[in-house]
Coordinates of C-alpha atoms in Angstrom, one line a residue:
M1 CA -91.8 -113.5 -98.9
K2 CA -92.7 -112.7 -102.5
E3 CA -93.1 -109.0 -101.6
S4 CA -89.6 -109.0 -100.0
V5 CA -88.1 -110.5 -103.2
L6 CA -89.9 -107.9 -105.3
V7 CA -88.7 -105.0 -103.2
M8 CA -85.1 -106.3 -103.2
G9 CA -85.3 -106.8 -107.0
K10 CA -86.5 -103.1 -107.5
F11 CA -83.8 -101.9 -105.1
F12 CA -81.1 -103.8 -107.1
Y13 CA -82.5 -102.4 -110.4
Y14 CA -82.4 -98.8 -109.2
F15 CA -79.0 -99.3 -107.6
V16 CA -77.5 -100.5 -110.9
I17 CA -79.1 -97.5 -112.7
A18 CA -77.7 -95.1 -110.1
I19 CA -74.2 -96.5 -110.4
F20 CA -74.3 -96.4 -114.2
S21 CA -75.5 -92.8 -114.1
I22 CA -72.7 -91.8 -111.7
N23 CA -70.1 -93.4 -114.0
L24 CA -71.6 -92.0 -117.2
F25 CA -72.2 -88.4 -116.1
G26 CA -69.2 -88.4 -113.8
C27 CA -66.9 -89.1 -116.8
A28 CA -68.7 -86.4 -118.8
E29 CA -68.4 -84.0 -115.8
E30 CA -64.7 -84.8 -115.5
E31 CA -64.1 -84.0 -119.2
K32 CA -66.1 -80.8 -118.8
K33 CA -64.0 -79.7 -115.9
V34 CA -60.9 -80.4 -117.9
A35 CA -62.3 -78.3 -120.7
E36 CA -63.0 -75.4 -118.4
T37 CA -59.6 -75.1 -116.7
S38 CA -57.3 -72.3 -117.9
T39 CA -54.2 -73.4 -115.9
V40 CA -50.9 -73.6 -117.8
Y41 CA -48.8 -76.4 -116.4
T42 CA -45.1 -75.6 -116.6
T43 CA -42.2 -78.0 -116.3
E44 CA -38.4 -77.3 -116.2
K45 CA -36.4 -79.7 -118.3
E46 CA -34.2 -82.1 -116.3
I47 CA -30.6 -82.8 -117.0
N48 CA -30.3 -86.5 -117.9
S49 CA -27.0 -88.3 -117.4
V50 CA -26.0 -91.9 -118.0
E51 CA -23.7 -92.9 -115.3
I52 CA -20.5 -95.0 -115.4
K53 CA -21.3 -98.6 -114.6
E54 CA -20.0 -100.4 -111.6
S55 CA -17.1 -102.7 -112.2
A56 CA -18.1 -106.0 -113.8
T57 CA -17.6 -108.9 -111.5
M58 CA -17.2 -112.0 -113.7
D59 CA -13.7 -113.6 -113.7
I60 CA -12.2 -114.0 -117.2
I61 CA -9.8 -116.2 -119.1
E62 CA -7.6 -114.8 -121.8
A63 CA -7.6 -117.0 -124.8
D64 CA -5.4 -115.3 -127.4
F65 CA -5.0 -117.2 -130.7
D66 CA -2.8 -117.5 -133.8
L67 CA -4.0 -120.2 -136.1
G68 CA -1.4 -119.6 -138.8
E69 CA -1.2 -117.9 -142.2
K70 CA -3.9 -118.0 -144.8
S71 CA -4.3 -116.3 -148.2
F72 CA -6.8 -115.6 -151.0
V73 CA -6.6 -114.2 -154.5
T74 CA -8.5 -110.9 -155.3
E75 CA -10.5 -110.2 -158.4
L76 CA -7.5 -108.5 -159.9
G77 CA -5.3 -111.5 -159.3
N78 CA -3.4 -110.2 -156.2
T79 CA -2.6 -112.6 -153.4
V80 CA -3.4 -111.3 -149.9
Y81 CA -1.7 -113.0 -146.9
Y82 CA -3.0 -112.7 -143.4
N83 CA -2.9 -114.6 -140.1
V84 CA -6.1 -115.9 -138.4
R85 CA -5.1 -114.4 -135.1
G86 CA -6.3 -112.0 -132.4
L87 CA -6.9 -111.3 -128.8
A88 CA -9.6 -113.1 -126.8
S89 CA -11.2 -113.0 -123.4
I90 CA -14.1 -115.1 -122.2
P91 CA -15.9 -115.5 -118.9
S92 CA -14.3 -118.2 -116.8
K93 CA -17.7 -119.5 -115.7
E94 CA -19.0 -122.4 -117.8
G95 CA -21.7 -121.2 -120.1
R96 CA -22.7 -120.2 -123.7
Y97 CA -22.0 -116.5 -124.3
P98 CA -22.9 -114.1 -127.1
V99 CA -19.8 -113.3 -129.2
V100 CA -18.4 -109.8 -129.7
L101 CA -15.9 -109.3 -132.6
I102 CA -13.8 -106.1 -132.7
I103 CA -12.6 -104.9 -136.1
H104 CA -9.7 -102.3 -136.2
G105 CA -9.2 -99.7 -138.9
R106 CA -6.6 -98.9 -141.5
Y107 CA -3.8 -97.0 -139.7
N108 CA -0.8 -98.4 -141.6
N109 CA -0.6 -99.9 -145.0
T110 CA 3.0 -101.1 -145.4
S111 CA 3.2 -104.4 -143.5
N112 CA 1.3 -107.1 -141.5
D113 CA 3.7 -106.8 -138.5
T114 CA 1.9 -104.2 -136.3
R115 CA -0.9 -105.7 -134.3
F116 CA -3.4 -102.9 -134.2
D117 CA -6.0 -105.2 -132.9
K118 CA -4.1 -105.2 -129.6
G119 CA -5.2 -101.6 -129.1
F120 CA -8.6 -102.9 -128.0
K121 CA -7.4 -105.2 -125.2
Y122 CA -9.0 -102.9 -122.6
L123 CA -12.4 -103.4 -124.3
V124 CA -11.9 -107.2 -124.9
D125 CA -11.2 -107.8 -121.2
Y126 CA -14.0 -105.5 -119.9
L127 CA -16.7 -107.0 -122.1
A128 CA -15.7 -110.5 -121.2
S129 CA -16.1 -109.6 -117.5
C130 CA -19.6 -108.4 -118.4
G131 CA -20.6 -111.8 -119.8
Y132 CA -19.5 -111.6 -123.5
A133 CA -17.0 -113.9 -125.3
T134 CA -15.0 -111.1 -126.9
F135 CA -12.3 -111.3 -129.7
T136 CA -10.3 -108.9 -131.8
L137 CA -9.6 -109.8 -135.4
D138 CA -6.1 -109.0 -136.8
I139 CA -7.1 -107.9 -140.3
Q140 CA -3.9 -105.8 -141.1
G141 CA -3.3 -107.9 -144.2
A142 CA -6.4 -106.3 -145.8
Y143 CA -4.8 -102.8 -145.5
N144 CA -1.3 -103.9 -146.7
S145 CA -0.7 -102.1 -150.0
N146 CA 2.0 -104.7 -150.9
F147 CA -0.9 -107.0 -151.7
G148 CA -2.6 -104.6 -154.1
N149 CA -4.6 -101.4 -153.7
E150 CA -8.0 -102.9 -154.2
D151 CA -10.9 -102.1 -151.9
D152 CA -9.8 -103.2 -148.4
N153 CA -13.4 -103.4 -147.3
K154 CA -13.9 -106.4 -149.7
K155 CA -10.6 -107.9 -148.4
V156 CA -11.7 -107.9 -144.8
R157 CA -15.0 -109.5 -145.9
N158 CA -13.0 -112.2 -147.6
M159 CA -11.1 -112.8 -144.4
F160 CA -14.1 -112.9 -142.1
P161 CA -15.3 -116.5 -142.9
S162 CA -11.9 -117.9 -141.9
F163 CA -12.3 -116.4 -138.5
I164 CA -15.8 -117.6 -138.1
K165 CA -14.8 -121.1 -139.2
A166 CA -12.1 -121.1 -136.6
F167 CA -14.6 -120.1 -133.9
E168 CA -17.1 -122.7 -135.0
D169 CA -14.4 -125.5 -134.9
A170 CA -13.2 -124.3 -131.5
N171 CA -16.8 -124.2 -130.2
N172 CA -17.3 -127.8 -131.5
G173 CA -14.1 -129.0 -129.8
I174 CA -12.3 -129.9 -133.0
L175 CA -9.7 -127.1 -133.2
E176 CA -6.6 -126.5 -131.2
G177 CA -4.7 -123.2 -131.2
F178 CA -6.6 -121.3 -128.5
S179 CA -5.0 -121.2 -125.1
V180 CA -8.3 -122.3 -123.5
D181 CA -10.9 -124.9 -124.3
L182 CA -13.8 -123.0 -126.0
T183 CA -16.0 -126.1 -126.5
R184 CA -19.7 -125.1 -126.2
M185 CA -18.7 -121.6 -124.9
L186 CA -19.6 -119.5 -127.9
D187 CA -23.1 -118.6 -129.0
L188 CA -22.3 -118.0 -132.6
D189 CA -26.0 -117.4 -133.5
N190 CA -25.7 -114.2 -131.6
I191 CA -22.7 -112.1 -132.8
F192 CA -22.1 -108.4 -132.3
L193 CA -19.6 -106.3 -134.2
I194 CA -17.7 -103.3 -133.0
G195 CA -15.6 -101.5 -135.7
H196 CA -13.3 -98.5 -135.5
S197 CA -12.5 -96.1 -138.3
R198 CA -12.4 -98.0 -141.6
G199 CA -13.5 -101.0 -139.5
G200 CA -16.6 -99.1 -138.5
E201 CA -17.7 -99.0 -142.1
T202 CA -16.7 -102.6 -142.8
A203 CA -18.5 -104.0 -139.7
I204 CA -21.8 -102.8 -141.2
D205 CA -21.1 -104.5 -144.5
I206 CA -20.2 -107.7 -142.7
A207 CA -23.4 -107.6 -140.8
L208 CA -25.4 -107.2 -144.1
E209 CA -23.8 -110.5 -145.3
N210 CA -24.2 -112.5 -142.0
D211 CA -27.6 -113.1 -140.5
N212 CA -26.1 -114.2 -137.2
V213 CA -24.8 -110.6 -136.5
K214 CA -27.4 -109.0 -134.3
G215 CA -26.0 -105.5 -133.8
V216 CA -23.2 -103.1 -134.7
I217 CA -21.3 -100.2 -133.0
S218 CA -19.5 -98.1 -135.6
V219 CA -16.9 -95.9 -134.0
A220 CA -15.5 -92.9 -136.0
P221 CA -16.5 -94.6 -139.2
T222 CA -15.4 -93.8 -142.7
L223 CA -18.1 -93.4 -145.4
P224 CA -19.1 -96.1 -147.9
D225 CA -18.5 -95.4 -151.6
E226 CA -22.2 -95.3 -152.1
L227 CA -24.8 -94.1 -149.7
D228 CA -27.9 -95.1 -151.7
R229 CA -27.6 -98.7 -150.7
E230 CA -28.9 -101.5 -148.5
Y231 CA -28.0 -101.7 -144.8
P232 CA -28.6 -104.5 -142.2
D233 CA -31.9 -104.2 -140.4
I234 CA -30.4 -104.6 -136.9
P235 CA -29.7 -102.1 -134.1
I236 CA -26.8 -99.8 -135.0
S237 CA -25.0 -97.2 -133.0
I238 CA -22.6 -94.7 -134.5
I239 CA -20.1 -92.8 -132.4
V240 CA -18.7 -89.6 -133.9
P241 CA -15.8 -87.9 -132.1
E242 CA -16.0 -84.1 -132.3
L243 CA -12.2 -83.5 -132.7
D244 CA -11.7 -86.2 -135.3
G245 CA -8.5 -85.2 -137.1
D246 CA -8.5 -88.4 -139.3
V247 CA -12.1 -88.6 -140.5
D248 CA -12.4 -84.9 -140.2
T249 CA -15.5 -84.7 -142.4
L250 CA -17.4 -86.5 -139.6
D251 CA -18.7 -89.1 -142.0
G252 CA -20.8 -90.8 -139.3
F253 CA -23.5 -88.1 -139.7
S254 CA -24.1 -88.9 -143.4
L255 CA -23.9 -92.6 -142.6
F256 CA -26.7 -92.1 -140.1
D257 CA -28.8 -90.2 -142.6
S258 CA -28.2 -92.8 -145.2
I259 CA -29.2 -95.7 -142.9
T260 CA -32.4 -94.0 -141.7
L261 CA -33.6 -93.2 -145.2
N262 CA -35.0 -96.7 -145.7
K263 CA -38.7 -96.5 -145.0
N264 CA -38.9 -100.3 -144.6
R265 CA -36.4 -100.3 -141.7
T266 CA -37.6 -101.6 -138.4
S267 CA -34.5 -101.6 -136.1
D268 CA -33.4 -98.6 -134.1
V269 CA -30.4 -96.4 -135.0
N270 CA -28.7 -93.8 -132.9
L271 CA -25.7 -91.5 -133.3
V272 CA -23.7 -90.2 -130.4
F273 CA -21.6 -87.0 -131.0
L274 CA -18.9 -87.3 -128.3
K275 CA -17.7 -83.8 -127.4
N276 CA -14.0 -83.0 -127.2
S277 CA -12.9 -86.5 -128.3
N278 CA -10.5 -87.5 -131.1
H279 CA -10.2 -90.4 -133.5
N280 CA -7.1 -92.2 -132.2
W281 CA -7.7 -92.5 -128.4
F282 CA -10.1 -95.3 -128.9
N283 CA -7.2 -97.6 -129.9
S284 CA -4.3 -97.7 -127.5
M285 CA -1.9 -98.7 -130.3
L286 CA -2.3 -95.3 -131.9
I287 CA 0.1 -92.7 -130.4
K288 CA -0.4 -89.5 -132.4
N289 CA -3.0 -87.0 -131.2
D290 CA -4.9 -86.6 -134.5
S291 CA -6.8 -83.6 -133.2
N292 CA -3.6 -81.6 -133.8
Y293 CA -4.3 -81.8 -137.5
L294 CA -7.4 -79.6 -137.0
N295 CA -7.3 -75.9 -137.5
D296 CA -9.3 -75.0 -134.4
K297 CA -6.4 -75.0 -131.9
E298 CA -8.6 -73.2 -129.3
K299 CA -11.1 -76.0 -129.1
I300 CA -8.4 -78.6 -128.7
K301 CA -7.6 -77.1 -125.3
N302 CA -10.7 -78.8 -124.0
Q303 CA -9.8 -82.3 -125.4
I304 CA -10.5 -85.2 -123.1
D305 CA -7.8 -87.8 -122.5
R306 CA -7.3 -91.4 -123.7
V307 CA -8.6 -92.9 -120.4
D308 CA -11.9 -91.0 -120.7
Q309 CA -12.5 -92.2 -124.3
E310 CA -11.7 -95.8 -123.3
T311 CA -14.0 -95.6 -120.3
F312 CA -16.7 -94.2 -122.6
L313 CA -16.4 -96.9 -125.2
K314 CA -16.4 -99.7 -122.5
N315 CA -19.5 -98.4 -120.8
F316 CA -21.4 -97.6 -124.1
S317 CA -20.6 -101.0 -125.6
R318 CA -21.8 -102.8 -122.5
D319 CA -25.0 -100.7 -122.4
F320 CA -25.8 -101.2 -126.1
L321 CA -24.9 -104.9 -126.0
D322 CA -27.2 -105.4 -123.0
S323 CA -30.1 -103.6 -124.8
V324 CA -29.7 -105.9 -127.8
F325 CA -29.3 -109.3 -126.1
Y326 CA -31.2 -108.7 -122.9
K327 CA -34.4 -106.8 -123.7
N328 CA -35.3 -106.4 -120.0
R329 CA -32.3 -104.3 -119.3
I330 CA -33.4 -100.7 -119.7
V331 CA -30.8 -98.5 -121.3
S332 CA -31.6 -94.8 -120.6
F333 CA -30.2 -93.3 -123.8
N334 CA -32.5 -95.6 -125.8
D335 CA -35.5 -95.0 -123.4
Y336 CA -37.9 -92.8 -125.3
S337 CA -39.9 -92.1 -122.1
S338 CA -36.9 -90.2 -120.7
F339 CA -35.1 -87.0 -121.7
E340 CA -32.1 -87.3 -124.0
P341 CA -28.8 -87.6 -122.1
A342 CA -26.6 -84.5 -121.9
Y343 CA -23.8 -86.5 -120.4
M344 CA -22.8 -90.1 -120.8
Y345 CA -20.3 -91.7 -118.4
G346 CA -19.2 -88.2 -117.3
L347 CA -18.7 -86.8 -120.9
E348 CA -20.8 -84.3 -122.9
V349 CA -22.8 -85.7 -125.8
K350 CA -25.3 -84.8 -128.4
I351 CA -27.5 -87.6 -129.7
Q352 CA -29.7 -88.3 -132.7
F353 CA -32.3 -91.1 -132.4
W354 CA -34.3 -93.0 -135.0
R355 CA -36.9 -95.6 -134.7
K356 CA -39.7 -97.0 -136.9
K357 CA -42.5 -95.6 -134.8
Q358 CA -42.5 -91.8 -135.4
Q359 CA -44.7 -89.0 -136.9
V360 CA -43.2 -85.8 -138.3
I361 CA -45.2 -82.7 -137.3
L362 CA -42.8 -80.1 -138.7
D363 CA -40.2 -80.1 -141.5
Y364 CA -39.4 -77.8 -144.4
E365 CA -42.1 -79.5 -146.6
N366 CA -45.1 -78.5 -144.4
I367 CA -43.9 -75.1 -143.3
H368 CA -46.7 -73.4 -145.1
D369 CA -49.2 -74.8 -142.6
M370 CA -47.6 -73.0 -139.7
V371 CA -48.8 -69.9 -137.9
Y372 CA -46.3 -67.4 -136.4
E373 CA -45.8 -63.9 -135.3
K374 CA -42.9 -61.7 -134.1
V375 CA -40.5 -64.1 -135.6
E376 CA -38.7 -64.3 -139.0
V377 CA -39.1 -67.7 -140.7
N378 CA -37.2 -69.0 -143.7
V379 CA -36.5 -72.3 -145.4
L380 CA -32.8 -72.3 -146.3
K381 CA -30.5 -74.7 -148.0
Q382 CA -27.2 -75.5 -146.4
A383 CA -25.1 -76.8 -149.3
L384 CA -21.5 -78.0 -149.7
Q385 CA -21.2 -76.0 -153.0
S386 CA -20.9 -72.3 -152.4
R387 CA -23.0 -71.6 -155.5
E388 CA -26.0 -73.4 -154.0
N389 CA -25.5 -72.5 -150.3
E390 CA -28.1 -70.2 -148.7
I391 CA -26.8 -70.2 -145.2
D392 CA -23.6 -68.4 -144.6
G393 CA -22.0 -69.1 -141.3
F394 CA -23.7 -72.4 -140.5
N395 CA -21.5 -75.5 -141.0
L396 CA -23.1 -78.9 -141.2
P397 CA -20.9 -82.0 -141.9
L398 CA -22.0 -82.7 -145.5
Q399 CA -20.5 -85.0 -148.2
N400 CA -19.7 -84.5 -151.8
I401 CA -22.2 -87.2 -152.8
E402 CA -25.5 -86.4 -154.5
G403 CA -28.4 -86.3 -151.9
F404 CA -26.0 -85.8 -149.0
D405 CA -24.3 -82.6 -150.2
C406 CA -27.1 -80.3 -148.9
K407 CA -29.9 -80.1 -146.3
R408 CA -32.9 -77.8 -146.1
L409 CA -33.6 -76.3 -142.7
I410 CA -36.1 -74.0 -141.1
N411 CA -34.5 -70.9 -139.7
I412 CA -36.5 -69.1 -137.0
K413 CA -35.2 -65.8 -135.7
W414 CA -36.5 -63.4 -133.0
E415 CA -35.5 -60.0 -131.7
D416 CA -37.7 -59.6 -128.7
R417 CA -39.5 -61.8 -126.2
L418 CA -42.8 -61.9 -128.1
G419 CA -42.0 -64.5 -130.7
V420 CA -44.5 -67.4 -131.3
F421 CA -44.4 -70.3 -133.8
E422 CA -47.4 -72.5 -133.9
I423 CA -47.8 -76.0 -135.4
P424 CA -51.4 -77.0 -135.9
I425 CA -52.2 -80.6 -135.2
N426 CA -54.9 -82.5 -137.1
N427 CA -56.1 -85.9 -135.9
I428 CA -52.8 -87.1 -134.3
N429 CA -53.2 -89.1 -131.1
F430 CA -50.1 -88.1 -129.0
K431 CA -51.0 -90.8 -126.6
K432 CA -49.7 -93.4 -129.0
Y433 CA -46.2 -92.0 -128.7
D434 CA -43.6 -91.7 -125.9
S435 CA -41.8 -88.5 -126.7
L436 CA -41.7 -85.2 -128.6
I437 CA -38.3 -84.8 -130.4
L438 CA -36.8 -81.6 -131.8
N439 CA -33.9 -82.1 -134.2
L440 CA -32.1 -78.7 -134.4
A441 CA -29.0 -76.6 -133.7
I442 CA -28.5 -72.9 -132.8
D443 CA -26.7 -70.8 -135.4
P444 CA -23.5 -69.6 -133.6
S445 CA -22.5 -67.3 -136.4
D446 CA -25.7 -65.2 -136.0
N447 CA -25.2 -62.3 -133.6
L448 CA -28.8 -62.8 -132.4
N449 CA -27.2 -65.7 -130.4
L450 CA -24.9 -64.2 -127.8
K451 CA -21.4 -65.6 -127.8
N452 CA -20.8 -68.4 -125.3
Q453 CA -24.5 -68.4 -124.1
S454 CA -27.0 -71.2 -124.5
Q455 CA -30.4 -70.6 -126.1
S456 CA -33.7 -71.1 -124.4
F457 CA -37.4 -71.2 -125.3
I458 CA -40.7 -72.9 -124.4
I459 CA -42.6 -75.8 -126.0
R460 CA -46.3 -75.7 -125.2
L461 CA -49.0 -78.3 -126.0
E462 CA -52.6 -77.2 -126.1
D463 CA -55.5 -79.6 -126.4
K464 CA -58.8 -79.0 -128.2
F465 CA -60.4 -78.0 -124.8
G466 CA -58.0 -75.1 -124.4
N467 CA -55.8 -76.8 -121.7
K468 CA -52.1 -75.9 -121.9
S469 CA -48.9 -77.6 -120.6
Q470 CA -45.4 -76.5 -121.4
I471 CA -41.7 -77.1 -120.7
V472 CA -38.9 -74.7 -120.6
L473 CA -35.8 -75.8 -122.7
G474 CA -32.4 -74.4 -121.9
D475 CA -28.8 -75.3 -121.3
E476 CA -29.7 -78.7 -119.8
S477 CA -30.0 -79.6 -123.5
Q478 CA -26.6 -79.8 -125.3
S479 CA -28.5 -79.1 -128.5
L480 CA -29.0 -75.5 -127.4
N481 CA -25.5 -74.8 -126.2
Y482 CA -23.3 -72.3 -128.0
V483 CA -20.8 -73.9 -130.4
E484 CA -17.4 -72.3 -129.9
G485 CA -15.7 -70.9 -133.0
D486 CA -15.4 -67.9 -135.4
N487 CA -16.5 -67.0 -138.8
V488 CA -14.0 -67.9 -141.5
Y489 CA -14.2 -65.7 -144.5
G490 CA -13.5 -66.4 -148.2
K491 CA -14.4 -65.3 -151.7
F492 CA -16.6 -67.0 -154.3
E493 CA -17.3 -65.4 -157.6
D494 CA -16.5 -61.8 -156.4
K495 CA -18.8 -62.4 -153.4
I496 CA -17.6 -62.6 -149.7
V497 CA -18.7 -65.9 -148.1
Y498 CA -18.1 -67.2 -144.7
S499 CA -18.5 -70.3 -142.6
W500 CA -18.2 -71.3 -139.0
S501 CA -14.8 -72.7 -138.0
S502 CA -16.4 -75.6 -136.1
Y503 CA -19.1 -78.0 -137.3
T504 CA -22.6 -77.1 -136.1
V505 CA -24.2 -80.5 -135.9
L506 CA -27.9 -81.3 -135.6
S507 CA -29.0 -83.2 -132.6
D508 CA -32.2 -84.2 -130.8
I509 CA -34.0 -82.8 -127.8
R510 CA -36.2 -85.6 -126.5
I511 CA -39.1 -84.7 -124.2
P512 CA -41.2 -87.4 -122.6
L513 CA -44.8 -86.7 -123.3
E514 CA -45.8 -87.7 -119.8
V515 CA -44.3 -84.4 -118.5
F516 CA -47.1 -82.5 -120.3
S517 CA -49.6 -82.8 -117.4
G518 CA -53.1 -81.4 -117.5
V519 CA -53.7 -81.8 -121.3
N520 CA -55.5 -84.5 -123.1
L521 CA -52.8 -86.1 -125.2
K522 CA -55.4 -87.8 -127.4
N523 CA -56.8 -84.5 -128.5
I524 CA -53.9 -82.1 -129.0
A525 CA -54.8 -79.1 -131.2
K526 CA -51.4 -77.4 -131.5
V527 CA -47.8 -77.4 -130.5
T528 CA -46.3 -73.9 -129.9
L529 CA -42.7 -72.7 -129.7
I530 CA -42.6 -69.6 -127.5
F531 CA -39.5 -67.4 -127.7
N532 CA -39.8 -65.5 -124.5
Q533 CA -36.8 -66.7 -122.5
K534 CA -34.0 -64.7 -124.4
D535 CA -34.1 -61.3 -126.0
S536 CA -33.0 -62.6 -129.3
G537 CA -32.0 -65.8 -131.1
S538 CA -31.7 -67.9 -134.2
V539 CA -32.3 -71.7 -134.4
M540 CA -32.0 -74.1 -137.4
I541 CA -34.7 -76.8 -137.2
N542 CA -34.5 -80.0 -139.3
N543 CA -37.7 -81.5 -137.9
I544 CA -40.0 -81.9 -135.0
R545 CA -41.6 -85.3 -134.5
L546 CA -43.3 -87.7 -132.2
S547 CA -41.7 -91.0 -131.4

């Protein structure tokens, strides 16, 4: 019996040793096999599209309100009169719902009579049917020049507490004036703001002053007087219409840059450049087609209609609201494990993303570390002032504000299919990130980019064992599509200068790292741009980063 136990004990001992050896050397053998392979895994980039949502199913109750006139005195002694009134829709089912407040812009400055807030009725009713208690705020009194020409942004912020007090009283059952009982229906700890035009700028300032505001959508916003300032650390989305004939300097881009400069910021920010859209069609009270004010009449021929813009804003607002208030609802345009959308709700878009977790591997400051051949590489400054501008033809939407009047870009040109640009990687674990992002644009004014043709090249990852995996980028990315327009020539100090007739905006190509199969993401040695897809080309790169 003792011998049997002894034999069994020895058997168990050698069995454990054998299993340990298989695991240990099996892992080593597996890594060795990976190291010896010379296969290059190639992936074609997919077209990502965010689809139109199904119709919402919740019944709603309209609860429009007018609680009478109020006033306040400005710092300069002017009295501003306004009514606490607006449109409202809430879900008919009993419950406590997050509150959405919509702030209109400055479209008329002569009276309080025109109800521009009513131009968002389509949005109010739709969001209510999606489970949000939604209101417009009639803030026309802030824009009325008869009450003084002081900063209307401050005036709106002075009005805002009166609206909030009304909602609080109605929620507590102590205020009449709404056409429906709002008692215990409003979750005023969770407010979301949507602002259009001047209201898009003001919404961000209101959020900074009110901790119960959890997110903002700023549509076709104007620019704050100062960009070196504090912003609310909450999720923010900025929508910039391409054919904006009102805010024709496309201020949203500089606003995005300003918000994302804060290194202590923790909340996501994104910018959606909505192709072929204008300023006014988001508000149904605005009749004029502001795109007609632009010089590029050829481009206006592709303009989308009012219904398309309203459909976009309805779906985008619903998606973004859901991502803020219901974390388990995945929204693909904010999903860093997916490609960036080329289309949203049937319309073409270019997008810029920002989040706290990111690592820049290329920008103009570290260009000296790069290795390249058969390409021409230069760091150039795009500047608003002709005296400082080093990039003729390119046309970024810049502002005449220090720090936002120029941008340094890396220009890479190639004239055959042999161009290579290599980014050495030192001690960066790609496995900690979801995606590789390229922020860039093609230069349509350069004849190396053929007119009306998209650009294409390869991104390759190589690990320290020599394994390679790559993806082909092309017209499935809006960022690489040709920007229609022509060179517009002028003269500066006896020198001929020129600029592209349309803005050439920077946008992100987002590549999920999981598509790079066959490489060890913990041990990437280099990232290489291979320009072998087109005979020639010219791209402007702002940065390449992990996120």
